[in-house]
PDB file of C-alpha atoms in Angstrom:
ATOM      1  CA  UNK A  23      33.845  63.748  35.086  1.00 57.00           C
ATOM      2  CA  UNK A  24      33.698  60.380  36.862  1.00 69.00           C
ATOM      3  CA  UNK A  25      33.919  62.097  40.267  1.00 89.00           C
ATOM      4  CA  UNK A  26      30.917  64.334  39.582  1.00 93.00           C
ATOM      5  CA  UNK A  27      28.855  61.354  38.372  1.00 96.00           C
ATOM      6  CA  UNK A  28      29.713  59.496  41.570  1.00 97.00           C
ATOM      7  CA  UNK A  29      28.961  62.571  43.683  1.00 97.00           C
ATOM      8  CA  UNK A  30      25.473  62.946  42.191  1.00 98.00           C
ATOM      9  CA  UNK A  31      24.795  59.200  42.357  1.00 98.00           C
ATOM     10  CA  UNK A  32      25.621  59.341  46.078  1.00 98.00           C
ATOM     11  CA  UNK A  33      22.816  61.889  46.458  1.00 98.00           C
ATOM     12  CA  UNK A  34      20.457  59.551  44.571  1.00 98.00           C
ATOM     13  CA  UNK A  35      21.559  56.731  46.901  1.00 98.00           C
ATOM     14  CA  UNK A  36      20.807  58.904  49.944  1.00 98.00           C
ATOM     15  CA  UNK A  37      17.353  59.537  48.503  1.00 98.00           C
ATOM     16  CA  UNK A  38      16.872  55.792  47.955  1.00 98.00           C
ATOM     17  CA  UNK A  39      17.784  55.151  51.589  1.00 97.00           C
ATOM     18  CA  UNK A  40      15.285  57.805  52.736  1.00 97.00           C
ATOM     19  CA  UNK A  41      12.560  56.038  50.825  1.00 97.00           C
ATOM     20  CA  UNK A  42      13.634  52.619  52.064  1.00 95.00           C
ATOM     21  CA  UNK A  43      13.568  53.880  55.655  1.00 95.00           C
ATOM     22  CA  UNK A  44       9.900  54.779  55.082  1.00 95.00           C
ATOM     23  CA  UNK A  45       9.100  51.251  53.869  1.00 93.00           C
ATOM     24  CA  UNK A  46       9.473  51.902  50.139  1.00 95.00           C
ATOM     25  CA  UNK A  47      11.634  50.123  47.611  1.00 91.00           C
ATOM     26  CA  UNK A  48      15.196  51.530  47.524  1.00 94.00           C
ATOM     27  CA  UNK A  49      15.094  53.771  44.479  1.00 96.00           C
ATOM     28  CA  UNK A  50      16.310  57.349  44.333  1.00 98.00           C
ATOM     29  CA  UNK A  51      16.731  59.902  41.564  1.00 98.00           C
ATOM     30  CA  UNK A  52      18.394  63.268  41.074  1.00 98.00           C
ATOM     31  CA  UNK A  53      18.240  65.698  38.165  1.00 98.00           C
ATOM     32  CA  UNK A  54      21.298  67.816  37.511  1.00 98.00           C
ATOM     33  CA  UNK A  55      21.281  70.948  35.357  1.00 97.00           C
ATOM     34  CA  UNK A  56      24.424  72.982  34.672  1.00 97.00           C
ATOM     35  CA  UNK A  57      26.410  70.991  37.232  1.00 97.00           C
ATOM     36  CA  UNK A  58      23.964  71.583  40.087  1.00 97.00           C
ATOM     37  CA  UNK A  59      21.207  69.518  41.632  1.00 98.00           C
ATOM     38  CA  UNK A  60      17.888  70.867  40.397  1.00 98.00           C
ATOM     39  CA  UNK A  61      15.622  68.263  42.042  1.00 98.00           C
ATOM     40  CA  UNK A  62      15.794  65.026  44.035  1.00 98.00           C
ATOM     41  CA  UNK A  63      13.287  62.343  44.963  1.00 98.00           C
ATOM     42  CA  UNK A  64      12.793  58.796  46.192  1.00 98.00           C
ATOM     43  CA  UNK A  65      10.138  56.181  45.659  1.00 97.00           C
ATOM     44  CA  UNK A  66       6.994  56.654  47.730  1.00 97.00           C
ATOM     45  CA  UNK A  67       4.928  54.036  45.924  1.00 96.00           C
ATOM     46  CA  UNK A  68       4.378  51.864  49.005  1.00 95.00           C
ATOM     47  CA  UNK A  69       4.081  54.497  51.743  1.00 96.00           C
ATOM     48  CA  UNK A  70       1.968  56.750  49.524  1.00 96.00           C
ATOM     49  CA  UNK A  71      -0.208  53.945  48.155  1.00 97.00           C
ATOM     50  CA  UNK A  72       0.519  55.200  44.641  1.00 96.00           C
ATOM     51  CA  UNK A  73       1.977  52.719  42.181  1.00 94.00           C
ATOM     52  CA  UNK A  74       3.140  55.563  39.943  1.00 95.00           C
ATOM     53  CA  UNK A  75       5.180  57.279  42.673  1.00 97.00           C
ATOM     54  CA  UNK A  76       8.543  56.165  41.323  1.00 97.00           C
ATOM     55  CA  UNK A  77      11.619  58.247  42.099  1.00 98.00           C
ATOM     56  CA  UNK A  78      12.220  59.125  38.438  1.00 98.00           C
ATOM     57  CA  UNK A  79       8.639  60.316  37.893  1.00 98.00           C
ATOM     58  CA  UNK A  80       8.644  62.336  41.086  1.00 98.00           C
ATOM     59  CA  UNK A  81      11.950  64.054  40.352  1.00 98.00           C
ATOM     60  CA  UNK A  82      10.746  64.985  36.838  1.00 98.00           C
ATOM     61  CA  UNK A  83       7.473  66.251  38.299  1.00 98.00           C
ATOM     62  CA  UNK A  84       9.274  68.342  40.926  1.00 98.00           C
ATOM     63  CA  UNK A  85      11.617  69.997  38.454  1.00 98.00           C
ATOM     64  CA  UNK A  86       8.907  70.529  35.830  1.00 98.00           C
ATOM     65  CA  UNK A  87       6.723  72.271  38.404  1.00 98.00           C
ATOM     66  CA  UNK A  88       9.634  74.364  39.648  1.00 97.00           C
ATOM     67  CA  UNK A  89      10.813  75.298  36.134  1.00 97.00           C
ATOM     68  CA  UNK A  90       7.241  75.694  34.809  1.00 98.00           C
ATOM     69  CA  UNK A  91       8.073  73.502  31.801  1.00 97.00           C
ATOM     70  CA  UNK A  92       8.147  69.835  30.913  1.00 95.00           C
ATOM     71  CA  UNK A  93      11.099  70.364  28.544  1.00 98.00           C
ATOM     72  CA  UNK A  94      14.134  69.268  30.541  1.00 98.00           C
ATOM     73  CA  UNK A  95      16.595  69.360  27.649  1.00 97.00           C
ATOM     74  CA  UNK A  96      20.128  69.692  28.971  1.00 98.00           C
ATOM     75  CA  UNK A  97      19.358  67.857  32.205  1.00 98.00           C
ATOM     76  CA  UNK A  98      20.951  64.666  33.464  1.00 98.00           C
ATOM     77  CA  UNK A  99      18.857  62.215  35.457  1.00 98.00           C
ATOM     78  CA  UNK A 100      20.665  59.968  37.943  1.00 98.00           C
ATOM     79  CA  UNK A 101      18.727  56.839  38.893  1.00 98.00           C
ATOM     80  CA  UNK A 102      19.901  54.223  41.357  1.00 97.00           C
ATOM     81  CA  UNK A 103      18.122  51.534  39.346  1.00 94.00           C
ATOM     82  CA  UNK A 104      17.340  51.018  35.690  1.00 93.00           C
ATOM     83  CA  UNK A 105      14.162  52.950  34.906  1.00 94.00           C
ATOM     84  CA  UNK A 106      10.954  51.067  34.214  1.00 90.00           C
ATOM     85  CA  UNK A 107       8.945  51.606  31.038  1.00 90.00           C
ATOM     86  CA  UNK A 108       6.688  54.221  32.635  1.00 94.00           C
ATOM     87  CA  UNK A 109       9.642  56.255  33.910  1.00 96.00           C
ATOM     88  CA  UNK A 110      11.493  55.846  30.607  1.00 95.00           C
ATOM     89  CA  UNK A 111       8.519  57.276  28.722  1.00 96.00           C
ATOM     90  CA  UNK A 112       8.373  60.227  31.128  1.00 97.00           C
ATOM     91  CA  UNK A 113      12.088  60.872  30.552  1.00 97.00           C
ATOM     92  CA  UNK A 114      11.554  60.753  26.798  1.00 97.00           C
ATOM     93  CA  UNK A 115       8.619  63.175  26.951  1.00 97.00           C
ATOM     94  CA  UNK A 116      10.655  65.495  29.199  1.00 98.00           C
ATOM     95  CA  UNK A 117      13.584  65.273  26.743  1.00 97.00           C
ATOM     96  CA  UNK A 118      16.156  64.324  29.381  1.00 98.00           C
ATOM     97  CA  UNK A 119      19.578  64.603  27.698  1.00 98.00           C
ATOM     98  CA  UNK A 120      21.540  62.113  29.787  1.00 98.00           C
ATOM     99  CA  UNK A 121      20.702  59.150  32.006  1.00 98.00           C
ATOM    100  CA  UNK A 122      23.100  57.763  34.609  1.00 98.00           C
ATOM    101  CA  UNK A 123      22.138  54.364  36.033  1.00 97.00           C
ATOM    102  CA  UNK A 124      23.551  52.756  39.159  1.00 97.00           C
ATOM    103  CA  UNK A 125      22.390  49.155  38.677  1.00 94.00           C
ATOM    104  CA  UNK A 126      20.551  47.433  35.854  1.00 89.00           C
ATOM    105  CA  UNK A 127      17.311  45.488  36.169  1.00 81.00           C
ATOM    106  CA  UNK A 128      19.272  42.244  35.813  1.00 80.00           C
ATOM    107  CA  UNK A 129      21.485  43.251  38.773  1.00 79.00           C
ATOM    108  CA  UNK A 130      18.471  43.498  41.053  1.00 74.00           C
ATOM    109  CA  UNK A 131      17.976  40.570  43.429  1.00 67.00           C
ATOM    110  CA  UNK A 132      15.206  38.279  42.178  1.00 62.00           C
ATOM    111  CA  UNK A 133      13.221  38.871  45.354  1.00 57.00           C
ATOM    112  CA  UNK A 134      13.057  42.614  44.610  1.00 61.00           C
ATOM    113  CA  UNK A 135      11.856  42.005  41.048  1.00 57.00           C
ATOM    114  CA  UNK A 136       8.569  40.703  42.434  1.00 53.00           C
ATOM    115  CA  UNK A 137       8.819  37.761  40.052  1.00 49.00           C
ATOM    116  CA  UNK A 138       7.997  39.970  37.072  1.00 54.00           C
ATOM    117  CA  UNK A 139       9.699  40.135  33.735  1.00 56.00           C
ATOM    118  CA  UNK A 140       9.785  43.233  31.606  1.00 56.00           C
ATOM    119  CA  UNK A 141       7.136  43.146  28.873  1.00 56.00           C
ATOM    120  CA  UNK A 142       8.781  41.769  25.754  1.00 61.00           C
ATOM    121  CA  UNK A 143      12.148  42.678  27.228  1.00 71.00           C
ATOM    122  CA  UNK A 144      11.495  46.289  26.263  1.00 82.00           C
ATOM    123  CA  UNK A 145      13.871  48.735  27.973  1.00 87.00           C
ATOM    124  CA  UNK A 146      14.488  52.454  28.119  1.00 91.00           C
ATOM    125  CA  UNK A 147      16.504  52.087  24.893  1.00 92.00           C
ATOM    126  CA  UNK A 148      13.442  51.125  22.866  1.00 92.00           C
ATOM    127  CA  UNK A 149      11.305  53.775  24.547  1.00 93.00           C
ATOM    128  CA  UNK A 150      13.848  56.522  23.793  1.00 95.00           C
ATOM    129  CA  UNK A 151      14.129  55.263  20.218  1.00 94.00           C
ATOM    130  CA  UNK A 152      10.339  55.348  19.768  1.00 94.00           C
ATOM    131  CA  UNK A 153      10.386  59.018  20.778  1.00 94.00           C
ATOM    132  CA  UNK A 154      13.352  59.710  18.499  1.00 93.00           C
ATOM    133  CA  UNK A 155      15.425  60.768  21.485  1.00 91.00           C
ATOM    134  CA  UNK A 156      19.189  60.370  21.596  1.00 91.00           C
ATOM    135  CA  UNK A 157      20.058  60.131  25.275  1.00 93.00           C
ATOM    136  CA  UNK A 158      23.597  59.621  26.539  1.00 95.00           C
ATOM    137  CA  UNK A 159      23.484  56.689  28.963  1.00 96.00           C
ATOM    138  CA  UNK A 160      26.083  55.701  31.550  1.00 95.00           C
ATOM    139  CA  UNK A 161      25.750  52.390  33.385  1.00 93.00           C
ATOM    140  CA  UNK A 162      27.178  51.053  36.595  1.00 94.00           C
ATOM    141  CA  UNK A 163      27.971  54.285  38.423  1.00 96.00           C
ATOM    142  CA  UNK A 164      28.394  53.200  42.067  1.00 97.00           C
ATOM    143  CA  UNK A 165      26.809  49.862  41.154  1.00 95.00           C
ATOM    144  CA  UNK A 166      28.333  48.109  44.194  1.00 94.00           C
ATOM    145  CA  UNK A 167      26.830  50.655  46.589  1.00 96.00           C
ATOM    146  CA  UNK A 168      23.434  50.320  44.921  1.00 95.00           C
ATOM    147  CA  UNK A 169      23.663  46.534  45.176  1.00 93.00           C
ATOM    148  CA  UNK A 170      24.457  46.790  48.907  1.00 94.00           C
ATOM    149  CA  UNK A 171      21.300  48.835  49.388  1.00 93.00           C
ATOM    150  CA  UNK A 172      19.261  46.292  47.397  1.00 90.00           C
ATOM    151  CA  UNK A 173      20.673  43.424  49.475  1.00 89.00           C
ATOM    152  CA  UNK A 174      19.865  45.323  52.667  1.00 91.00           C
ATOM    153  CA  UNK A 175      16.277  45.703  51.477  1.00 87.00           C
ATOM    154  CA  UNK A 176      15.985  41.983  50.727  1.00 84.00           C
ATOM    155  CA  UNK A 177      17.492  41.081  54.105  1.00 86.00           C
ATOM    156  CA  UNK A 178      15.055  43.373  55.931  1.00 81.00           C
ATOM    157  CA  UNK A 179      12.071  41.877  54.079  1.00 75.00           C
ATOM    158  CA  UNK A 180      12.631  38.493  55.697  1.00 59.00           C
TER     159      UNK A 180
END
């Protein structure tokens, strides 16, 4: 089980690197259904001039369009970073069954956080709860590799 989580997180990391190489923040996401990758995406918020173009939103959008449904029950979403409130709400609406996170918001280098704090310290947990969704959550999958990518981003911003 651990090996498959790491394997899929590596794909999310590759997506994050793709986005970072295009000038975006290093976030990638993958949705897995029945043990296979159903969709993958990376942040294009900076290069696409679209503040809502987060990896998690894009991967949900891609799979929903492909599957012709917004009900993604039974799917696992792999995210290199802890999802923001907007992405968490999208996951709740899509009924994602499992969330696998590489690094938490607190792990992120301060320089990447853009000096912002989360509103009222609300997290995906509260969002999922508000929607009455019970999502299995796994933290820290390939955290060190995610952190290396974050540090690379910070170094290249200087």
